[in-house]
PDB file of C-alpha atoms in Angstrom:
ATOM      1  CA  UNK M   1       0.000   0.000   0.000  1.00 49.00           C
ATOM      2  CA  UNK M   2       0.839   3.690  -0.538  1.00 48.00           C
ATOM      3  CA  UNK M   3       0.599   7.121   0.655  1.00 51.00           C
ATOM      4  CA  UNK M   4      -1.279   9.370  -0.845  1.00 50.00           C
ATOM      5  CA  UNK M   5       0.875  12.597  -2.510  1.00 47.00           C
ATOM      6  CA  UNK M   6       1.068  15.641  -0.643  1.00 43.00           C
ATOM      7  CA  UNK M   7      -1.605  17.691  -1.597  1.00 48.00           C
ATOM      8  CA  UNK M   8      -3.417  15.063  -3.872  1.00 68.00           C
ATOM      9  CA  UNK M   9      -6.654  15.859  -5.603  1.00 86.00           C
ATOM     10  CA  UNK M  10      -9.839  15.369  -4.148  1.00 96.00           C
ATOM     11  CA  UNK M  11     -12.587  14.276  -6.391  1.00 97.00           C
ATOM     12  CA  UNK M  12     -15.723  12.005  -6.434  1.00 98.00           C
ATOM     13  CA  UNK M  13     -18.761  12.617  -8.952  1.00 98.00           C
ATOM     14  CA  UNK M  14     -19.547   9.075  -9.300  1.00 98.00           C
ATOM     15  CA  UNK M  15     -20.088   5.882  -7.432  1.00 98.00           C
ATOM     16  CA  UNK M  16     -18.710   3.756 -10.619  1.00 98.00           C
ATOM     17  CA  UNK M  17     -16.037   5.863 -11.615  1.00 98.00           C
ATOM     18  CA  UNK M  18     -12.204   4.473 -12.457  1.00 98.00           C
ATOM     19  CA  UNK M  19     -10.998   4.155  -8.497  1.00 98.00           C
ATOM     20  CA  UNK M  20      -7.429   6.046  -8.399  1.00 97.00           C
ATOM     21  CA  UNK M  21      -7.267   6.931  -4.605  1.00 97.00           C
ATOM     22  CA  UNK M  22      -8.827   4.914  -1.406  1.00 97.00           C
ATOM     23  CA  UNK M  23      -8.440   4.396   2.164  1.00 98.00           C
ATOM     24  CA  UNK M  24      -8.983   1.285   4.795  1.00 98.00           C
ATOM     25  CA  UNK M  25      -8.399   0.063   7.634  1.00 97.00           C
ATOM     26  CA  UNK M  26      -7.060  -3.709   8.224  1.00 97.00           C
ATOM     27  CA  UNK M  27      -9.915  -5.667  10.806  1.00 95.00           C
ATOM     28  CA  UNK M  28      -6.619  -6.192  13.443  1.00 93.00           C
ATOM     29  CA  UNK M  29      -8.852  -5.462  16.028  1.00 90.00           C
ATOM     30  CA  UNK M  30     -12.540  -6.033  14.881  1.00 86.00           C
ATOM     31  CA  UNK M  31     -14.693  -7.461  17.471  1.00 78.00           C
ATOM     32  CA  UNK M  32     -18.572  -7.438  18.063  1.00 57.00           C
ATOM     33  CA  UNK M  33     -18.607  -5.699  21.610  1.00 53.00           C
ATOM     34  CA  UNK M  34     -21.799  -4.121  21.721  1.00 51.00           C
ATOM     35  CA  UNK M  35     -24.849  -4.508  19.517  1.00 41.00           C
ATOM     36  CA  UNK M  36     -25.378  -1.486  17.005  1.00 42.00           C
ATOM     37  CA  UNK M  37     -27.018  -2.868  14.135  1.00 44.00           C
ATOM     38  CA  UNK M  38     -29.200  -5.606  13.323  1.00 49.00           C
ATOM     39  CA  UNK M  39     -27.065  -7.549  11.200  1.00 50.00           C
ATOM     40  CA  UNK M  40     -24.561  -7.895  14.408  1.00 44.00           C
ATOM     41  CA  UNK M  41     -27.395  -9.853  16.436  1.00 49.00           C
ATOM     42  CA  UNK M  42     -26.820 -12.582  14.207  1.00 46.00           C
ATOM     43  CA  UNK M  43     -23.132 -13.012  15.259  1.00 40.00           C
ATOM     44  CA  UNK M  44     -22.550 -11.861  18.507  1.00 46.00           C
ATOM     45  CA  UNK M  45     -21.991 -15.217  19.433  1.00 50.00           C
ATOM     46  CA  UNK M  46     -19.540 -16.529  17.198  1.00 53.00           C
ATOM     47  CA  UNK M  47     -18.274 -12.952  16.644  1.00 60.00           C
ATOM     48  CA  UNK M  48     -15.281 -12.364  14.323  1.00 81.00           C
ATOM     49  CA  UNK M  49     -12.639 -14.205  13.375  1.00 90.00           C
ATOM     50  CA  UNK M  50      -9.828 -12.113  12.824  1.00 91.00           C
ATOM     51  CA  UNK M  51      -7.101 -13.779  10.849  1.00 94.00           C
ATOM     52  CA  UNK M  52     -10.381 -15.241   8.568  1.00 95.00           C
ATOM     53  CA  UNK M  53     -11.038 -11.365   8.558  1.00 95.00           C
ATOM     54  CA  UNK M  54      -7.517  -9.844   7.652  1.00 96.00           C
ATOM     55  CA  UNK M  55      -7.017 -12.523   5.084  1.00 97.00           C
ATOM     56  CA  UNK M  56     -10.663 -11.808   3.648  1.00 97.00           C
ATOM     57  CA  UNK M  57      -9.708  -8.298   3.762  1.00 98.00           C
ATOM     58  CA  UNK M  58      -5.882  -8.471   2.549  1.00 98.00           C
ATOM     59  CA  UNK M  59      -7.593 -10.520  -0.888  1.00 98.00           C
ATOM     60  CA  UNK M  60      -9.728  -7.680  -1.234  1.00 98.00           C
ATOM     61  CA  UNK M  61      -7.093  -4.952  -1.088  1.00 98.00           C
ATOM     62  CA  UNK M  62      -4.909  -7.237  -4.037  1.00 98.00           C
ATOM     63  CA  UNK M  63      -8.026  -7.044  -6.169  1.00 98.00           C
ATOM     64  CA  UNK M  64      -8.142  -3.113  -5.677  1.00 98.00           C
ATOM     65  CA  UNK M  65      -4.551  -2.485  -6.623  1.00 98.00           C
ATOM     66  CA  UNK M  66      -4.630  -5.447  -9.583  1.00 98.00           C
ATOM     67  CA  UNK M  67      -7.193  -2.064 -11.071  1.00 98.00           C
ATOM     68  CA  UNK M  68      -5.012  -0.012 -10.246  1.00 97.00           C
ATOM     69  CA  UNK M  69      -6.116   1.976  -7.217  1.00 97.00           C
ATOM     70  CA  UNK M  70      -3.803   2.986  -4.771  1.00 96.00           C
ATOM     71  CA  UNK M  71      -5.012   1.717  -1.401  1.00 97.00           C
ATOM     72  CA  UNK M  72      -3.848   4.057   1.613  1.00 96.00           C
ATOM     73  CA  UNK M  73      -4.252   2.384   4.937  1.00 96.00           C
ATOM     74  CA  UNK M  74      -5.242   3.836   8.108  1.00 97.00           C
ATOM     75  CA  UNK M  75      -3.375   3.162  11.498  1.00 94.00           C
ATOM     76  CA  UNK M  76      -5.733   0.318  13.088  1.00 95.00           C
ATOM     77  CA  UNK M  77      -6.422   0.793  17.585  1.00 95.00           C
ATOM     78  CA  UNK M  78      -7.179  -1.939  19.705  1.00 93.00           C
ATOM     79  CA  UNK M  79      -9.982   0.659  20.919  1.00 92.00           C
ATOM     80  CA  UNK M  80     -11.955   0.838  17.787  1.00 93.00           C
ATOM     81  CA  UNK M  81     -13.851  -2.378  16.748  1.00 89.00           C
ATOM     82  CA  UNK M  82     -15.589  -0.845  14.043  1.00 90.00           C
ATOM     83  CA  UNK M  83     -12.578   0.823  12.041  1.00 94.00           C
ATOM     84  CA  UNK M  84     -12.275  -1.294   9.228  1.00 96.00           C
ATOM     85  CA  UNK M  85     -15.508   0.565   8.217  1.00 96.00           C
ATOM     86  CA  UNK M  86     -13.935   3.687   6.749  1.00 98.00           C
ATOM     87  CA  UNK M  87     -16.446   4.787   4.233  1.00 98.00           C
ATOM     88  CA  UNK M  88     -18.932   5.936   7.564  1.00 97.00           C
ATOM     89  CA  UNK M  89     -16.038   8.387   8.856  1.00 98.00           C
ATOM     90  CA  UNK M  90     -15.547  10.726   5.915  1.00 98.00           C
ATOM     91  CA  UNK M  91     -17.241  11.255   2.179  1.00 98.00           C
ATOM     92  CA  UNK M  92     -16.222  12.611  -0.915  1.00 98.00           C
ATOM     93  CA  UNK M  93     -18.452  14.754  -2.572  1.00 98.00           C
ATOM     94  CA  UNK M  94     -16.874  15.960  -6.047  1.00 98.00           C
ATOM     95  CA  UNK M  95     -14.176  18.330  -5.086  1.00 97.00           C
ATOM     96  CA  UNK M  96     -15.251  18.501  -1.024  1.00 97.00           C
ATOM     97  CA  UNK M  97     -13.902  15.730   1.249  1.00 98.00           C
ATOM     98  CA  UNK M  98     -16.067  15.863   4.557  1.00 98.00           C
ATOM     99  CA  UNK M  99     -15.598  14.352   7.620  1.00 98.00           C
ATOM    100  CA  UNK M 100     -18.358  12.660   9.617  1.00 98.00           C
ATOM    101  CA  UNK M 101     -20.209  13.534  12.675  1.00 97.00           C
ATOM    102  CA  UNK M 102     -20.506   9.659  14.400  1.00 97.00           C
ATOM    103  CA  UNK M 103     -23.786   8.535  15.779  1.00 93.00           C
ATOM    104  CA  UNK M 104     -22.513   5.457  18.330  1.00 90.00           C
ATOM    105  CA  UNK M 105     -20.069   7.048  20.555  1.00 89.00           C
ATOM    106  CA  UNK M 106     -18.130   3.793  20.041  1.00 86.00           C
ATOM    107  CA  UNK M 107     -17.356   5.054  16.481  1.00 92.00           C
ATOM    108  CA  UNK M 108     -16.549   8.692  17.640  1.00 95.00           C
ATOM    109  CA  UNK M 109     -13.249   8.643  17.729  1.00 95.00           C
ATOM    110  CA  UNK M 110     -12.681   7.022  14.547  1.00 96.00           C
ATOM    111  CA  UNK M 111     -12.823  10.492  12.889  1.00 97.00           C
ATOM    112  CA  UNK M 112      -9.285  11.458  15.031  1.00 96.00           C
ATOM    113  CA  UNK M 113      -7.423   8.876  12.960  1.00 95.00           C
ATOM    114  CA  UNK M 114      -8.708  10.004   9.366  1.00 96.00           C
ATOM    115  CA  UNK M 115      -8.741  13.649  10.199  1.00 97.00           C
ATOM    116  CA  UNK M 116      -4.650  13.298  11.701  1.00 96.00           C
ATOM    117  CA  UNK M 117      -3.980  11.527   8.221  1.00 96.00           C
ATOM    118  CA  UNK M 118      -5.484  14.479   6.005  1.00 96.00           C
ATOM    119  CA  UNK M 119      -3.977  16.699   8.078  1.00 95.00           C
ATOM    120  CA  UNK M 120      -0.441  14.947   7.655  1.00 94.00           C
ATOM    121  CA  UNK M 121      -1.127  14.272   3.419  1.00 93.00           C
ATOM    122  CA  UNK M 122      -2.104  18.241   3.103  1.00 93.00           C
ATOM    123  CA  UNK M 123      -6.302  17.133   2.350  1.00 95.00           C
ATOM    124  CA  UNK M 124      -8.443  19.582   3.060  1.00 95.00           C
ATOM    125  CA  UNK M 125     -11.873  18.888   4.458  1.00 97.00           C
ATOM    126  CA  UNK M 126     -14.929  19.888   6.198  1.00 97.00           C
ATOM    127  CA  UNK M 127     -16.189  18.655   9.240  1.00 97.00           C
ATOM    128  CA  UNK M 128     -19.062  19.993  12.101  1.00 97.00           C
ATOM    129  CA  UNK M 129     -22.135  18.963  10.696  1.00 98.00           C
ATOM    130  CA  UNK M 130     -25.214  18.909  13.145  1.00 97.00           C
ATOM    131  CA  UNK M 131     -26.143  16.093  15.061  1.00 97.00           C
ATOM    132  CA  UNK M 132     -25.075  12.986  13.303  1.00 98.00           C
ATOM    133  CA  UNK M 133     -24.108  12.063   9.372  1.00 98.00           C
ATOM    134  CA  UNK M 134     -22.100   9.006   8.114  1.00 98.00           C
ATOM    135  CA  UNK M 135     -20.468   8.285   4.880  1.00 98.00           C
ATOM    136  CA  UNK M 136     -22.495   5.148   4.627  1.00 98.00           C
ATOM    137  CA  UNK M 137     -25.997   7.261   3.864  1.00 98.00           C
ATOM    138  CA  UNK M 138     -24.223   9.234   1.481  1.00 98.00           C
ATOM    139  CA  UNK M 139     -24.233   8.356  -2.110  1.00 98.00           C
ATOM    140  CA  UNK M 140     -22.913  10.455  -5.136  1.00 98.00           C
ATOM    141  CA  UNK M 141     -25.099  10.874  -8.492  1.00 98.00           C
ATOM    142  CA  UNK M 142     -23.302  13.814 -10.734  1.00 98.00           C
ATOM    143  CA  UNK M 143     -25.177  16.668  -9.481  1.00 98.00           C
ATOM    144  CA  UNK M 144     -27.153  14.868  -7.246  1.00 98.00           C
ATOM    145  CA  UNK M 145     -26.824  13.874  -3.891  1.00 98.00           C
ATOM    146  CA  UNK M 146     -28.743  10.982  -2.385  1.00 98.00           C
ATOM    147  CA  UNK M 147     -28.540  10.844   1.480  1.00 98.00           C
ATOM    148  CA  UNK M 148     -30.735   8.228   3.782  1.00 98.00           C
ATOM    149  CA  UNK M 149     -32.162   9.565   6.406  1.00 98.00           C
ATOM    150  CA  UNK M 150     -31.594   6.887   9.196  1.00 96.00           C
ATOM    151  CA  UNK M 151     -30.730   6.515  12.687  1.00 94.00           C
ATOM    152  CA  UNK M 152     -27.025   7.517  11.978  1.00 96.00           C
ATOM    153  CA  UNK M 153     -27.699  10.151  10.100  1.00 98.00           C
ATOM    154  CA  UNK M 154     -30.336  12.914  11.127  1.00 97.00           C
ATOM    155  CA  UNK M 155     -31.927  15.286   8.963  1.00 98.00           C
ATOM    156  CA  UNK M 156     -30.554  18.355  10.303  1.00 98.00           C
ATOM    157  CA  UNK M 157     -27.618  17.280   9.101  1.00 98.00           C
ATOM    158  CA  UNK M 158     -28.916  16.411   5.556  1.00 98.00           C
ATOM    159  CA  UNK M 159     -30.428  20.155   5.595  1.00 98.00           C
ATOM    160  CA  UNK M 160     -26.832  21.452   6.593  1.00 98.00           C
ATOM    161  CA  UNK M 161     -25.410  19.706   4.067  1.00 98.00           C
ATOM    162  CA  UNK M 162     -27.719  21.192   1.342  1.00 98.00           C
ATOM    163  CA  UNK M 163     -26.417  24.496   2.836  1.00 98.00           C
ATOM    164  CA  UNK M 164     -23.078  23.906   2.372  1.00 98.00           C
ATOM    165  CA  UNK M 165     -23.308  22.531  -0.759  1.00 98.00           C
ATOM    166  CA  UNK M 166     -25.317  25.150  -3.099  1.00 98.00           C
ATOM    167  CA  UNK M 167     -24.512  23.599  -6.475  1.00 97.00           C
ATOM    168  CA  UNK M 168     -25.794  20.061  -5.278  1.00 98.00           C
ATOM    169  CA  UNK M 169     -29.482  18.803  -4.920  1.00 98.00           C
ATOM    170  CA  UNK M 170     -29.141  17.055  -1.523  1.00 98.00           C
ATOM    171  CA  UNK M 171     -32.184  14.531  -1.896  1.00 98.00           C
ATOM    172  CA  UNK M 172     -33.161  13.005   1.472  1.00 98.00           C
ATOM    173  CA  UNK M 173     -34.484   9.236   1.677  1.00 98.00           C
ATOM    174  CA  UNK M 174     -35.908   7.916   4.585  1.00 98.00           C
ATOM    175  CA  UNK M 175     -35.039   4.632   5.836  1.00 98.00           C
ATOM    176  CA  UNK M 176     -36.996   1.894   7.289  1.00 97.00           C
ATOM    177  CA  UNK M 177     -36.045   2.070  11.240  1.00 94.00           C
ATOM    178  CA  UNK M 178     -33.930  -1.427  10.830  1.00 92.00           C
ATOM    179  CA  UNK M 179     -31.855  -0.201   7.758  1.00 95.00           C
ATOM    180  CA  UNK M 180     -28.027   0.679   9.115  1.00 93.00           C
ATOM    181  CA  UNK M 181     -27.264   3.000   6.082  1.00 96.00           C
ATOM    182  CA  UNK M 182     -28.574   3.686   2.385  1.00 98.00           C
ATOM    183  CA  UNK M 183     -25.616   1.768   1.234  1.00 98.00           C
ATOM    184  CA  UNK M 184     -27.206  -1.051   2.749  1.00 96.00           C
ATOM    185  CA  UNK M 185     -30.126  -1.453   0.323  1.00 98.00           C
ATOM    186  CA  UNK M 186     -28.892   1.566  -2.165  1.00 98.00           C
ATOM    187  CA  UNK M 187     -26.165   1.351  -4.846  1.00 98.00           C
ATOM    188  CA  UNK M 188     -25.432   3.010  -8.018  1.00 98.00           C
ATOM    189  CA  UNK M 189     -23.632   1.251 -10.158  1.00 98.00           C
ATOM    190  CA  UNK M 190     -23.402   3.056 -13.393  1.00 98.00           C
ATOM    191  CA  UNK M 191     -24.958   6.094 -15.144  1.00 98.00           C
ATOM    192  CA  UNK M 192     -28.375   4.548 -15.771  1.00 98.00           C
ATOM    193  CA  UNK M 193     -28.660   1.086 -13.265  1.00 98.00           C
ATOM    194  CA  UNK M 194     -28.714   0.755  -9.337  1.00 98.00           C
ATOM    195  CA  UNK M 195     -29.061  -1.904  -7.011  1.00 98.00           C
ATOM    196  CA  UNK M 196     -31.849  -1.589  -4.449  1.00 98.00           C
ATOM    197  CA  UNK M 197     -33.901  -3.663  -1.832  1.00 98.00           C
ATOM    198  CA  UNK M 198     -37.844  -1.359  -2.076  1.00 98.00           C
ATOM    199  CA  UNK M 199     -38.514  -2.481   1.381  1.00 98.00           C
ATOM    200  CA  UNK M 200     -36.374  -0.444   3.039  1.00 98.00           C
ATOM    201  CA  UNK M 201     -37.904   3.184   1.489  1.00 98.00           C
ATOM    202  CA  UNK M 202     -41.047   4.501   1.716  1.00 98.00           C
ATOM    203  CA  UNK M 203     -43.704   4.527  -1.649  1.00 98.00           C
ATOM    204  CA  UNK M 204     -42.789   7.695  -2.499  1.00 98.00           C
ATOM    205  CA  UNK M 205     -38.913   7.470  -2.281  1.00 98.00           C
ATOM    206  CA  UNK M 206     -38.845   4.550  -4.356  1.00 98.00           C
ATOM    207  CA  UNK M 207     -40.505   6.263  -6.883  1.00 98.00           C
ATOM    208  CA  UNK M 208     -38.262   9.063  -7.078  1.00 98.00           C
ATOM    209  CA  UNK M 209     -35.413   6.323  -7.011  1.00 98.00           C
ATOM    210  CA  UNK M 210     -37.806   4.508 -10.154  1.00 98.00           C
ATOM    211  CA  UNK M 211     -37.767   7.826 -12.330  1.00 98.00           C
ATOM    212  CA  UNK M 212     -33.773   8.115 -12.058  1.00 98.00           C
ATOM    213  CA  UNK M 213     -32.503   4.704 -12.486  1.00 98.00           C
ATOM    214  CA  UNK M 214     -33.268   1.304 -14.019  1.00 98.00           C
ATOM    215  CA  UNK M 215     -33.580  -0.322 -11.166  1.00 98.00           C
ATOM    216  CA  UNK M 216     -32.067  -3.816  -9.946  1.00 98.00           C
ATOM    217  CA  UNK M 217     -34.059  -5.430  -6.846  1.00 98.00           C
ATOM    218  CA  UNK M 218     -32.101  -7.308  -4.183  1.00 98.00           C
ATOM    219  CA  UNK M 219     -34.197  -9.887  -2.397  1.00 97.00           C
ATOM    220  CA  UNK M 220     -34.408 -10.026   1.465  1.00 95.00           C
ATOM    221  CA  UNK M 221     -31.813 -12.624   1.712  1.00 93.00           C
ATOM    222  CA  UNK M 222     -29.313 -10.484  -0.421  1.00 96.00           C
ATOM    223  CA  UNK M 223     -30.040  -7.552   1.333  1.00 94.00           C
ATOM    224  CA  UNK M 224     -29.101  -9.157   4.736  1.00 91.00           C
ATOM    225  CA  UNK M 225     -25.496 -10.487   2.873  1.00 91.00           C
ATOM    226  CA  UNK M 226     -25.023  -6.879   2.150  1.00 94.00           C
ATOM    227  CA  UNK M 227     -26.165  -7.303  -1.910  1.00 95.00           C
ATOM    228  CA  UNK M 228     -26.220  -3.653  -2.638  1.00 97.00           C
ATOM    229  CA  UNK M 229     -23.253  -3.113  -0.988  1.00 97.00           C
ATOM    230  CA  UNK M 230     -20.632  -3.927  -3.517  1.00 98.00           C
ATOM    231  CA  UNK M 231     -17.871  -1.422  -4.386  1.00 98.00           C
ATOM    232  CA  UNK M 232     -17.538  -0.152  -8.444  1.00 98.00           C
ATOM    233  CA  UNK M 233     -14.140   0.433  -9.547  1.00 98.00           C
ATOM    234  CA  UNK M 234     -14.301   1.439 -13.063  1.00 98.00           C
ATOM    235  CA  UNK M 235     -15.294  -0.105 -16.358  1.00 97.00           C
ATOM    236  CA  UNK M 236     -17.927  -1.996 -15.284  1.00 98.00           C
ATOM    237  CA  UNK M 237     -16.394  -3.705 -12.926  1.00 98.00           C
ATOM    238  CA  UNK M 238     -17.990  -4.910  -9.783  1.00 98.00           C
ATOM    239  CA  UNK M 239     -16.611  -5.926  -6.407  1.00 98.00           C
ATOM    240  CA  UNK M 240     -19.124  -8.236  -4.882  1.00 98.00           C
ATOM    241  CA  UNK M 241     -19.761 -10.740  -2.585  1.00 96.00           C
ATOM    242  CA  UNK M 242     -19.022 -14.378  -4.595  1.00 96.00           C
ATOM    243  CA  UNK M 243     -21.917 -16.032  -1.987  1.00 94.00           C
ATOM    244  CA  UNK M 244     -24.953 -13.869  -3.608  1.00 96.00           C
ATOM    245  CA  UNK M 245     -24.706 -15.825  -6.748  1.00 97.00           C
ATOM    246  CA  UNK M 246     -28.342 -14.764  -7.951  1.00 98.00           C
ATOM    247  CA  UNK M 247     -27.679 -11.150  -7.796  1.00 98.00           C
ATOM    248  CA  UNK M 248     -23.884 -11.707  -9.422  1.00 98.00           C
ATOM    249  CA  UNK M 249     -25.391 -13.740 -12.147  1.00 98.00           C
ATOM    250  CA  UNK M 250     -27.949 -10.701 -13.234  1.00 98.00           C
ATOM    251  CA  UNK M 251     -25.048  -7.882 -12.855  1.00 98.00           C
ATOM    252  CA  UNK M 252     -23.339 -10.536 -15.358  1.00 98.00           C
ATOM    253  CA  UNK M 253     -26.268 -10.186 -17.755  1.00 98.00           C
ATOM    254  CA  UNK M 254     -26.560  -6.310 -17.539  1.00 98.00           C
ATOM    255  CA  UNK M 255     -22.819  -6.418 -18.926  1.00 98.00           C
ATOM    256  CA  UNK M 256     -20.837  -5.770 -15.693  1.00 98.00           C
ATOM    257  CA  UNK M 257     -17.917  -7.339 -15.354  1.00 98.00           C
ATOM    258  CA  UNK M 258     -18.292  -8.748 -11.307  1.00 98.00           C
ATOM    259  CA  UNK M 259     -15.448  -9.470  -9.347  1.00 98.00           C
ATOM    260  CA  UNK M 260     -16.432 -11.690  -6.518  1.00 98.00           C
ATOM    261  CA  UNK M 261     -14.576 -12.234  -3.093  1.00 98.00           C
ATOM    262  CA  UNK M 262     -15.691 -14.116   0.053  1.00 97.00           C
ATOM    263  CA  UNK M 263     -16.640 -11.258   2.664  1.00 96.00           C
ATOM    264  CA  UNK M 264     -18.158 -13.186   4.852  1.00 92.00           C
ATOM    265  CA  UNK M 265     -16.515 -12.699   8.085  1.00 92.00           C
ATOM    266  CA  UNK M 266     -16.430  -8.910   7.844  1.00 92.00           C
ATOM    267  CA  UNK M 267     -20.286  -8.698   6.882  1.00 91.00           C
ATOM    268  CA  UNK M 268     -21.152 -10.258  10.054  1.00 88.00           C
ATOM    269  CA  UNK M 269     -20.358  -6.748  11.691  1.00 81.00           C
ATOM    270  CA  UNK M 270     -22.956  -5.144   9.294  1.00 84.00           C
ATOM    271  CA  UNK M 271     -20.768  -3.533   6.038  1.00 93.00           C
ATOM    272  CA  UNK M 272     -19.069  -4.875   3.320  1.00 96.00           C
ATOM    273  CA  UNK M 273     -17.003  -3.769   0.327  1.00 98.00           C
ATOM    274  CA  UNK M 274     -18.688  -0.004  -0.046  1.00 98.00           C
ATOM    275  CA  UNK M 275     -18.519  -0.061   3.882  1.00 97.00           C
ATOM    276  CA  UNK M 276     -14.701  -1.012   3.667  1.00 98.00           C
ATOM    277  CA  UNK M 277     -13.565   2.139   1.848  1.00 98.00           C
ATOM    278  CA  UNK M 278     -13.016   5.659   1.338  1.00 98.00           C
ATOM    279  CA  UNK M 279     -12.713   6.874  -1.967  1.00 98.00           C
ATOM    280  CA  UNK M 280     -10.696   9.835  -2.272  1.00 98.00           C
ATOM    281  CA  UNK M 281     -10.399   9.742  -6.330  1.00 98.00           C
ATOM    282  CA  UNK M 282     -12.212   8.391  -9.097  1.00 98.00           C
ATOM    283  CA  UNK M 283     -11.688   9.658 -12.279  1.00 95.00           C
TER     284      UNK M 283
END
């Protein structure tokens, strides 16, 4: 892995665009210690195996630089058992990198560790918005921003957002009370398709999602393997998980090119390959 260059160029207008610049965080230290999402429930039994998890992770990293990102990683603490989630601390939108404001005070100080390595690489960002917003409900469409209005992320902050962000229409999309994040049962995954699971959004959301895209569903079972959240890294190719062979099999047929990896000890904590990165770049 590399550093990023002093200075280096901020810029996300896409969620499918070439991936040049990312950051993650290896699971060292990922544990299930208290329950914050529903996915967890499932697994706080048999809770994580870590060296399943770092070699899950480390095969998903190779795949990223084999496309030629360059994959920044983020110093790992024993005291953060969520880290390895870094697309919830920070998003790019466009030219603006932001930093989050963390719901689950377990998460909080997550945000030290990415804002001491902008500071260090020269990035500037934003940070302070109201109440709560994470990089999980936040998902970049050109001009357009979607953002899911969930129990991480409130909708003073969405209106904040729309403040700060003049040129942008900040679209808000509530979630049903059990959905984590939008990326959870949201996804765009080129120009005209996205992945979706309609249960999560009320009538009137999914038809504002219906006039916009060409819509792929995700069945229940998919959505609970973390379906929509695969990670786009260009050309039409698709990280996803190689378990939700249904779903994989109809990207296939829309004439994505899917690249599938066994998540499936990181999902049990409640993210997966969108979850497990922040995109700096795409280009």
């Amino acid at each position: 892995m590399n550093g990023v260059a002093v200075g280096h160029k901020i810029q996300c207008k896409s969620e499918y665009e070439t991936l040049k610049n990312v950051l993650v965080v290896k699971p060292s230290f990922m544990r299930i210690t208290e329950i914050i999402n529903e996915t967890q429930k499932h697994y706080e039994k048999s809770n994580i195996n870590i060296p399943l998890a770092l070699e899950q992770h480390e095969a998903f990293v190779k795949v990223l630089e084999a496309n030629g990102a360059n994959v920044s990683e983020l110093q790992a603490a024993s005291s953060l058992p969520e880290q390895v989630f870094t697309r919830d601390i920070g998003f790019t939108i466009h030219d603006e990198l932001f930093v989050a404001t963390m719901n689950e005070q377990v998460r909080q100080p997550e945000v030290n560790t990415v804002k001491a390595f902008l500071d260090e690489n020269e990035i500037s960002y934003q940070e302070g918005l109201p109440e709560s917003i994470e990089g999980g409900d936040v998902v970049v469409d050109g001009s357009t921003i979607w953002v899911g209005n969930s129990g991480r992320t409130s909708q003073v902050a969405i209106q904040e957002l729309q403040k700060r962000l003049p040129a942008y229409t900040v679209e808000s999309l509530s979630l049903r009370e059990d959905i984590l994040h939008l990326d959870c049962v949201f996804n765009i995954v080129s120009e005209e398709i996205a992945l979706v699971y309609p249960p999560a959004f009320t009538k009137d959301d999914l038809r504002k999602l219906e006039a916009r895209f060409q819509l792929i569903h995700v069945t229940e079972e998919e959505q609970f393997y973390m379906g929509p959240n695969v990670l786009s890294i260009g050309e039409g190719k698709i990280v996803s998980l190689s378990q939700n062979k249904r779903l994989n099999r109809i990207l296939t047929a829309h004439g994505f090119h899917v690249l599938p990896i066994d998540f499936s000890e990181i999902i049990k904590s409640g993210g997966s390959f969108r979850c497990c990165t922040l995109p700096l770049e795409r280009s």
